[in-house]
Short mmCIF file of N, CA, C and O in Angstrom, two decimals:
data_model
loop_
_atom_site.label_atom_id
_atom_site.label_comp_id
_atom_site.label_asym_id
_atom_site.label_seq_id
_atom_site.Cartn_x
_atom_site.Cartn_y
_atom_site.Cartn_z
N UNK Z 27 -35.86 4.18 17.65
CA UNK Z 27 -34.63 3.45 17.83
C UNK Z 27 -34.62 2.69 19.15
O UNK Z 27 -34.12 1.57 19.26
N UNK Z 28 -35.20 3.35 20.12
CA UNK Z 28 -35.22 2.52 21.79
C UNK Z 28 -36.15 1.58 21.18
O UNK Z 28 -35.54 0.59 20.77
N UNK Z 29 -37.23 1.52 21.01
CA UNK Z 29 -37.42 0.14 20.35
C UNK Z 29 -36.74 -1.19 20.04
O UNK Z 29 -36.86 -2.29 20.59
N UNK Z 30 -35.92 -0.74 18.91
CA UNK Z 30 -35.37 -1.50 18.45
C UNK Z 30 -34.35 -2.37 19.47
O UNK Z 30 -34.02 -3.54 19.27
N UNK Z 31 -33.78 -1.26 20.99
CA UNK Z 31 -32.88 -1.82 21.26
C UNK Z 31 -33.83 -2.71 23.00
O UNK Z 31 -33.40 -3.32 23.98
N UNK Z 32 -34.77 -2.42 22.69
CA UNK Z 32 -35.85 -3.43 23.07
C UNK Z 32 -35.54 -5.34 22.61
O UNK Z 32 -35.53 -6.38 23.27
N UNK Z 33 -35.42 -5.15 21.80
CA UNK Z 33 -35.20 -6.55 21.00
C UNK Z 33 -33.83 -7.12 22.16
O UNK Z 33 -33.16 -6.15 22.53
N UNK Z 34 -33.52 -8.03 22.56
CA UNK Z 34 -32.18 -8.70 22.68
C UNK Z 34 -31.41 -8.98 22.24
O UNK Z 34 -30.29 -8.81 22.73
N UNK Z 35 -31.65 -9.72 20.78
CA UNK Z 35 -30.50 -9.85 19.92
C UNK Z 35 -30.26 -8.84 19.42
O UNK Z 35 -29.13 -8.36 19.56
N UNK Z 36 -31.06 -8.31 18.79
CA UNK Z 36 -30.75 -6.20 18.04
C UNK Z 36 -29.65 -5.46 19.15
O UNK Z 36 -28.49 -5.14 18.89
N UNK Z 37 -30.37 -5.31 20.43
CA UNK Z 37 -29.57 -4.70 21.80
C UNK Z 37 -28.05 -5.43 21.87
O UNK Z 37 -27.15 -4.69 22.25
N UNK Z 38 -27.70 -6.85 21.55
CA UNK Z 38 -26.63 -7.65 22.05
C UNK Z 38 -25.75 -7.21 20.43
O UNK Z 38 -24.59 -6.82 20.60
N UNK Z 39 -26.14 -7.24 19.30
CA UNK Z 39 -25.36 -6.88 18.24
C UNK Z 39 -24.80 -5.15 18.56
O UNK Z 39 -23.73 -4.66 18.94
N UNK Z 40 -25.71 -4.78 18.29
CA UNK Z 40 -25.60 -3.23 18.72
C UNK Z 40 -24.77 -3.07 19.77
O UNK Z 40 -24.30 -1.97 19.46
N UNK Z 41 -24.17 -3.40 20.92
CA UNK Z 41 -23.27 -3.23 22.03
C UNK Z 41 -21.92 -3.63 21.27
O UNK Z 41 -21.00 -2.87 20.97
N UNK Z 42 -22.07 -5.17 20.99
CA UNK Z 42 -20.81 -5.72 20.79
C UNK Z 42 -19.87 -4.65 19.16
O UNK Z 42 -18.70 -4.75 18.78
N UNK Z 43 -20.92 -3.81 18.63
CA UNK Z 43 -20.95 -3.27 17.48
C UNK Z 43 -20.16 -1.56 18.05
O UNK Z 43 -19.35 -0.92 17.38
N UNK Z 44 -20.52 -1.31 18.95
CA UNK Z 44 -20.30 -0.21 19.77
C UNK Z 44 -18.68 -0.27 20.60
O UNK Z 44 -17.79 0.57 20.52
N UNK Z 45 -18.65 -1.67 21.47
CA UNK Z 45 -17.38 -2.00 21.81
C UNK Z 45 -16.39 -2.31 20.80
O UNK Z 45 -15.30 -1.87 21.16
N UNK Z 46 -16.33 -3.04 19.38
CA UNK Z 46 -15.79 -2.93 17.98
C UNK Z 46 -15.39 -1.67 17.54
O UNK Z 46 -14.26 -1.73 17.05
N UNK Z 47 -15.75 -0.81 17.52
CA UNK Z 47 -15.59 0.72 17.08
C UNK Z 47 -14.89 1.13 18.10
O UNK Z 47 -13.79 1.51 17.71
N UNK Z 48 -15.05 1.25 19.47
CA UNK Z 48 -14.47 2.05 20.24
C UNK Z 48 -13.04 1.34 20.18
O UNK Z 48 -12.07 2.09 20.09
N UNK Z 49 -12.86 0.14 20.23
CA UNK Z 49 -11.53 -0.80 20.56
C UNK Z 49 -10.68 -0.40 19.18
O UNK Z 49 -9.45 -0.38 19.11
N UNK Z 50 -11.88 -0.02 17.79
CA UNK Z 50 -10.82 0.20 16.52
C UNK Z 50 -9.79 1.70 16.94
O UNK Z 50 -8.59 1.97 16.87
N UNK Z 51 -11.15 2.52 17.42
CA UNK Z 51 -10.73 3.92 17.34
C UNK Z 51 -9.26 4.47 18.38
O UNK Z 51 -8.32 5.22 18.13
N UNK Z 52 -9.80 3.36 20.09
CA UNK Z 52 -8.26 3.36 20.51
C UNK Z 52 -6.88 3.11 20.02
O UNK Z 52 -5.76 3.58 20.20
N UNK Z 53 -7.52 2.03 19.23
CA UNK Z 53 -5.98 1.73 18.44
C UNK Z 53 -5.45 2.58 17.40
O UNK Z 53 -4.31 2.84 17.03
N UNK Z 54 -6.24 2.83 17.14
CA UNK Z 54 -6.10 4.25 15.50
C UNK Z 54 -5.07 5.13 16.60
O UNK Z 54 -3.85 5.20 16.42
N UNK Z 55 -5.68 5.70 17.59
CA UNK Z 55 -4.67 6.76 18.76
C UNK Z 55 -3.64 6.26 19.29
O UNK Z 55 -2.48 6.65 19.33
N UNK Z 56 -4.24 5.20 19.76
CA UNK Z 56 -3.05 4.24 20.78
C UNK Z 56 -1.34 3.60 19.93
O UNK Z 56 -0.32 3.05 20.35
N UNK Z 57 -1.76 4.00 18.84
CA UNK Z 57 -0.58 2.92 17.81
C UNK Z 57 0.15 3.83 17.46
O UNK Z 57 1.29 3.38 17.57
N UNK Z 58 0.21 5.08 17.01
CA UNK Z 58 1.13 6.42 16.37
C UNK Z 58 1.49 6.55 18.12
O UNK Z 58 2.61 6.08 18.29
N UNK Z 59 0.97 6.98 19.29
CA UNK Z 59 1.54 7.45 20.61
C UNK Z 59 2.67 5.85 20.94
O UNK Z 59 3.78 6.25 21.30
N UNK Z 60 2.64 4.78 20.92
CA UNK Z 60 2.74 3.70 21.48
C UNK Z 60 4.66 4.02 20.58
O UNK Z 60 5.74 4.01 21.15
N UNK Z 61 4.41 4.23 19.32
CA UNK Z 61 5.78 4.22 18.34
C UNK Z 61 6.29 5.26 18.82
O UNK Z 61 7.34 5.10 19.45
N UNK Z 62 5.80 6.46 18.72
CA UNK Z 62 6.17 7.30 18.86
C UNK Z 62 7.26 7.68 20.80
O UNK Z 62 8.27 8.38 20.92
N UNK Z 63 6.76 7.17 21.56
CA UNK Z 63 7.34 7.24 23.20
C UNK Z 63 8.31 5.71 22.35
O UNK Z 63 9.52 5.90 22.20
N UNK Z 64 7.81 4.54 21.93
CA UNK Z 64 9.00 3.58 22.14
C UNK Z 64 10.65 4.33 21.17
O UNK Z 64 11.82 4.06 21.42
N UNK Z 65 10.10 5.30 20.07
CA UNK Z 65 11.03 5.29 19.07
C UNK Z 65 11.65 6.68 19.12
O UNK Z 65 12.85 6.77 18.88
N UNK Z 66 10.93 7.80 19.44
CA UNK Z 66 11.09 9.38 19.37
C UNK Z 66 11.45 9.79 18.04
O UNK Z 66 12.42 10.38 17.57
N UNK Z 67 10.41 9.34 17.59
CA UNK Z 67 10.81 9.41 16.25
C UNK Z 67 9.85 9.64 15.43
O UNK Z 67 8.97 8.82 15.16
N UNK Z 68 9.93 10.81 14.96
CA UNK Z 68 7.97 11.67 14.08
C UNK Z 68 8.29 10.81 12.84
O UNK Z 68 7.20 10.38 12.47
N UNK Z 69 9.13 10.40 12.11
CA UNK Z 69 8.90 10.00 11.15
C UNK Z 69 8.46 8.31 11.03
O UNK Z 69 7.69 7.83 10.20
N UNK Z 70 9.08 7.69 11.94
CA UNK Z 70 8.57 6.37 12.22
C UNK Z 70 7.15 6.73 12.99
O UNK Z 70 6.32 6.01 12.43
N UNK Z 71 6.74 7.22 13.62
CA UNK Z 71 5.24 7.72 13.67
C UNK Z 71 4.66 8.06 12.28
O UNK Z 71 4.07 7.17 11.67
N UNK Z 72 4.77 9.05 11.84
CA UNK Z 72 4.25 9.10 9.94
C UNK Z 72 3.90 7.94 9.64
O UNK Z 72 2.72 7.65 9.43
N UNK Z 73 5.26 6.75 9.54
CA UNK Z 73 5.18 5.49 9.09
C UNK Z 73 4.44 5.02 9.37
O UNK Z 73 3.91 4.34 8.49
N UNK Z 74 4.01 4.99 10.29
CA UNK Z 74 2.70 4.05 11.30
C UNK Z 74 1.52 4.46 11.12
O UNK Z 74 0.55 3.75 11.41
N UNK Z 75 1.41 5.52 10.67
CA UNK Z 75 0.36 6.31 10.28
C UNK Z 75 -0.23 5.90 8.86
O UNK Z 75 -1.32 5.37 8.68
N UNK Z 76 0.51 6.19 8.08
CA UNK Z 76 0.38 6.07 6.80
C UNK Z 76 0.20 4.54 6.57
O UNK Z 76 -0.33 4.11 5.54
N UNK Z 77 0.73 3.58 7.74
CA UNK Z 77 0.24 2.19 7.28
C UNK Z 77 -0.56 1.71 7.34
O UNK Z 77 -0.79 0.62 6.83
N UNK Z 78 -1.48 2.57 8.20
CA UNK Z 78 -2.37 2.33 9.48
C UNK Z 78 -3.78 2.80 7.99
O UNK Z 78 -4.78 2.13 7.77
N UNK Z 79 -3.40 4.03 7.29
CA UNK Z 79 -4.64 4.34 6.25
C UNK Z 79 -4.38 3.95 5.37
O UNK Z 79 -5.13 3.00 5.15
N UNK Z 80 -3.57 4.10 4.44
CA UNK Z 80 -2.75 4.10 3.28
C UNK Z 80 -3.81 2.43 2.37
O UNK Z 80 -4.63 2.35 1.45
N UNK Z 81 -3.30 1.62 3.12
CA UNK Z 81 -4.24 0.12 2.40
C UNK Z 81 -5.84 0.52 2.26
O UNK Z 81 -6.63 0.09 1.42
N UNK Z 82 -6.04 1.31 3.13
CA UNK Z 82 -7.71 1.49 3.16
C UNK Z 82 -8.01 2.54 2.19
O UNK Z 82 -9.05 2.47 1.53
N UNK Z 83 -6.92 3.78 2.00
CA UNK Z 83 -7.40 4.54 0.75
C UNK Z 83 -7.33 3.67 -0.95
O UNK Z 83 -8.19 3.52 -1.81
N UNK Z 84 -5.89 3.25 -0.88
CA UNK Z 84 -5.43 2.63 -1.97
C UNK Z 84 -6.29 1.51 -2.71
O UNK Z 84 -6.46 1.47 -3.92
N UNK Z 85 -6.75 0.69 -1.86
CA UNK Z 85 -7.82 -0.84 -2.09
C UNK Z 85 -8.86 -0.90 -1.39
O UNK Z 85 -9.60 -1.86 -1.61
N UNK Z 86 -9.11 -0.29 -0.74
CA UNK Z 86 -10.28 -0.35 -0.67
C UNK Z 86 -11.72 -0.77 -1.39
O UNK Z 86 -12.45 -1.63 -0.89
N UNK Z 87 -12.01 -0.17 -2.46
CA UNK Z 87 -12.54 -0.07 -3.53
C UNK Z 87 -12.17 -1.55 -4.24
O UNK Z 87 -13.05 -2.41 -4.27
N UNK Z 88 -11.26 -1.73 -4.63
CA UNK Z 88 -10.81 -2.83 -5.49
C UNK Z 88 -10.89 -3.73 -4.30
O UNK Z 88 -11.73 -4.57 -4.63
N UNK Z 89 -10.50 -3.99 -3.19
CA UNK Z 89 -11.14 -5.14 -2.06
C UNK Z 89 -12.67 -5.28 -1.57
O UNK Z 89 -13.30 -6.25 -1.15
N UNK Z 90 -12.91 -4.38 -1.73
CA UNK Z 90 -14.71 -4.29 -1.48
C UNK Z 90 -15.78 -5.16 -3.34
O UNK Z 90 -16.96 -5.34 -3.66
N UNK Z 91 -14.89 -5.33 -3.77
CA UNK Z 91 -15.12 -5.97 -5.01
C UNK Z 91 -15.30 -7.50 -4.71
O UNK Z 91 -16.32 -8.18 -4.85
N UNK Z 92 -14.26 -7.81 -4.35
CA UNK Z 92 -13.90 -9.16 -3.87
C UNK Z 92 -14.47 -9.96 -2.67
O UNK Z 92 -14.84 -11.13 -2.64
N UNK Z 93 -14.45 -9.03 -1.70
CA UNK Z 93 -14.85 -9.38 -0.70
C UNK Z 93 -16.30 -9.26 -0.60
O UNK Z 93 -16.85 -9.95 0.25
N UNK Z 94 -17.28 -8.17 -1.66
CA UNK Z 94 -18.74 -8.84 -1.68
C UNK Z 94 -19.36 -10.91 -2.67
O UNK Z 94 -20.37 -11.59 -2.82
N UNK Z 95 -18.07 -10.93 -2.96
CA UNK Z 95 -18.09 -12.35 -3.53
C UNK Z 95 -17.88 -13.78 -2.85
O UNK Z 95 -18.14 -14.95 -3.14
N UNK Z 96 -17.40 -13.23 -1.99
CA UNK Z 96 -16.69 -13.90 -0.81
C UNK Z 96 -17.46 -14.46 0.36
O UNK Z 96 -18.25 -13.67 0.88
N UNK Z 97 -17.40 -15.73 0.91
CA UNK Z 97 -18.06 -15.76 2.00
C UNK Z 97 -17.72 -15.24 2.95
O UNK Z 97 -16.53 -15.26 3.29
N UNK Z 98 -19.00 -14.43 3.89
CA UNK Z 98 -18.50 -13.35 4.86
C UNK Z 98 -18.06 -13.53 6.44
O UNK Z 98 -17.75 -12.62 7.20
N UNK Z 99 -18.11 -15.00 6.76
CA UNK Z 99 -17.57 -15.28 7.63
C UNK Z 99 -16.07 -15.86 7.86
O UNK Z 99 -15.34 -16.00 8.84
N UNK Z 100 -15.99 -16.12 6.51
CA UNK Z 100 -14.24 -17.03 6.57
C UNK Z 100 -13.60 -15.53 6.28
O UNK Z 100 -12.50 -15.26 6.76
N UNK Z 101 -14.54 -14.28 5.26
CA UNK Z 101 -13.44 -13.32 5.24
C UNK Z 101 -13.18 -12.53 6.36
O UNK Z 101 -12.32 -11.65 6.37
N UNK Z 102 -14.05 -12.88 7.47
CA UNK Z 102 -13.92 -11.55 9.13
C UNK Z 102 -13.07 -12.62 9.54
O UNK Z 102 -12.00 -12.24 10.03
N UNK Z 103 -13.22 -13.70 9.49
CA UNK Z 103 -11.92 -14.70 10.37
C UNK Z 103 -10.82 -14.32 9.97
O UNK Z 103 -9.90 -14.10 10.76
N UNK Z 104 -10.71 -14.18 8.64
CA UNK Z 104 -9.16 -14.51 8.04
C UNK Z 104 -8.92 -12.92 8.37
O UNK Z 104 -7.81 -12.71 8.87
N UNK Z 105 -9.73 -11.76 8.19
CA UNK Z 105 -9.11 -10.24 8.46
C UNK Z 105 -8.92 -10.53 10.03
O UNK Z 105 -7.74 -10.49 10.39
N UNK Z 106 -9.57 -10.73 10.73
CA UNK Z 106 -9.15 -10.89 12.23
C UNK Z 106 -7.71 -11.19 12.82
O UNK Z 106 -7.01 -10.65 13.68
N UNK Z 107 -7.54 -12.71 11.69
CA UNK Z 107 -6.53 -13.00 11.83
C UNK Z 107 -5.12 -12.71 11.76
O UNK Z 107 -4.16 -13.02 12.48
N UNK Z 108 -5.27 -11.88 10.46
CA UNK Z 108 -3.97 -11.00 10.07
C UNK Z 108 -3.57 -9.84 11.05
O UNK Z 108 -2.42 -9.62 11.43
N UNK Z 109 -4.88 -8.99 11.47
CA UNK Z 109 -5.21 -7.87 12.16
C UNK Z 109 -4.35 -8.54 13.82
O UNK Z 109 -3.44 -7.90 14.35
N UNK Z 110 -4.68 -9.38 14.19
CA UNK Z 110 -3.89 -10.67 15.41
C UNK Z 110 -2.24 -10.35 14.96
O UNK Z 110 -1.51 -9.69 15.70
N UNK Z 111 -1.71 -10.98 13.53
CA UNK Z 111 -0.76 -11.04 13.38
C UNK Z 111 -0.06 -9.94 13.01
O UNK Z 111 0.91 -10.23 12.32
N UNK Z 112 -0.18 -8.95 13.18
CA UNK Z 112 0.25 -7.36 12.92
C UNK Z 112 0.27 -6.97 14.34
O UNK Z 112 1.28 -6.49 14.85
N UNK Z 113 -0.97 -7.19 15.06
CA UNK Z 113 -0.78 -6.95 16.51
C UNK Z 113 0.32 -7.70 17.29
O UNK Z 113 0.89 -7.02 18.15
N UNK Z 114 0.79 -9.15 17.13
CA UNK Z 114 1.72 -9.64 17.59
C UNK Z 114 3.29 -8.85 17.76
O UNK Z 114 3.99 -8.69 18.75
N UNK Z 115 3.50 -8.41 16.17
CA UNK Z 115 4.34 -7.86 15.75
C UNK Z 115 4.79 -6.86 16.76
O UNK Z 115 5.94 -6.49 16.99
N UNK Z 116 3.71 -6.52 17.29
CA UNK Z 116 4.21 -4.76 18.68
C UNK Z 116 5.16 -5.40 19.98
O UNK Z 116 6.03 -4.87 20.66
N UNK Z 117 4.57 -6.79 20.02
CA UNK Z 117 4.93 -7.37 21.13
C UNK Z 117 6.34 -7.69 20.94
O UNK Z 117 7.09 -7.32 21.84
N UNK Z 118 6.97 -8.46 19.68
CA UNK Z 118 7.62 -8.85 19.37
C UNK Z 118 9.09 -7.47 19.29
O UNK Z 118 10.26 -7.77 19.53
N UNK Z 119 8.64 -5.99 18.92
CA UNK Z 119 9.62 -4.96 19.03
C UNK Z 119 10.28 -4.92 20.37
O UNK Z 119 9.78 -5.09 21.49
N UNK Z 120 11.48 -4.68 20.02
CA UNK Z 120 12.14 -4.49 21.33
C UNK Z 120 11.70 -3.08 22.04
O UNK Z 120 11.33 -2.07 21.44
N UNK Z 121 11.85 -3.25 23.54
CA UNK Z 121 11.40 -1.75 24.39
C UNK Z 121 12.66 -0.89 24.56
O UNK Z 121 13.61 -1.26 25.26
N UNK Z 122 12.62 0.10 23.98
CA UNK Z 122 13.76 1.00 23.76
C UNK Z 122 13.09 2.25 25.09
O UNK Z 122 12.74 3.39 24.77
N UNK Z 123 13.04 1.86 26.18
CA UNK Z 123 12.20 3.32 26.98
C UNK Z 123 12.92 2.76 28.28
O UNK Z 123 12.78 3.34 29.36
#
């Protein structure tokens, strides 16, 4: 595997692939704590929770259909994009703290 990360471009995917995951996984934590201190509220946490998996158990499968048909760069733009516009949305809540 050190080999591989010998290569530059292999080594430069592989990082930016590493920082992607870690930035998903904060937010997976960071988004139920973030509702939860603005709202005090376990069940609007649940909510956030369940929104947060819920699309990925449900379609998954039936989107992974589609999306191997699909060209794979307009479909990471356009998920990026939405993923942007969901993130906006936090900004946009009022601060109740």
């Amino acid at each position: 595997m050190f080999a591989l990360l010998r290569n530059r471009d292999f080594g430069l995917l592989w990082l930016a692939g590493l920082f992607a995951y870690a930035g998903s996984t904060a937010m997976i934590i960071a988004t139920p704590l973030h509702i939860y201190r603005q709202t005090d509220s376990t069940l609007s946490t649940a909510t956030a929770l369940a929104a947060l998996f819920l699309p990925r158990v449900l379609l998954g499968s039936l989107a992974g259909v589609f999306v191997d048909r699909w060209d794979r760069k307009r479909t990471m733009v356009a998920g990026d994009l939405a993923r942007l516009l969901g993130l906006l949305s936090i900004f946009a809540a009022p601060n109740r703290v």
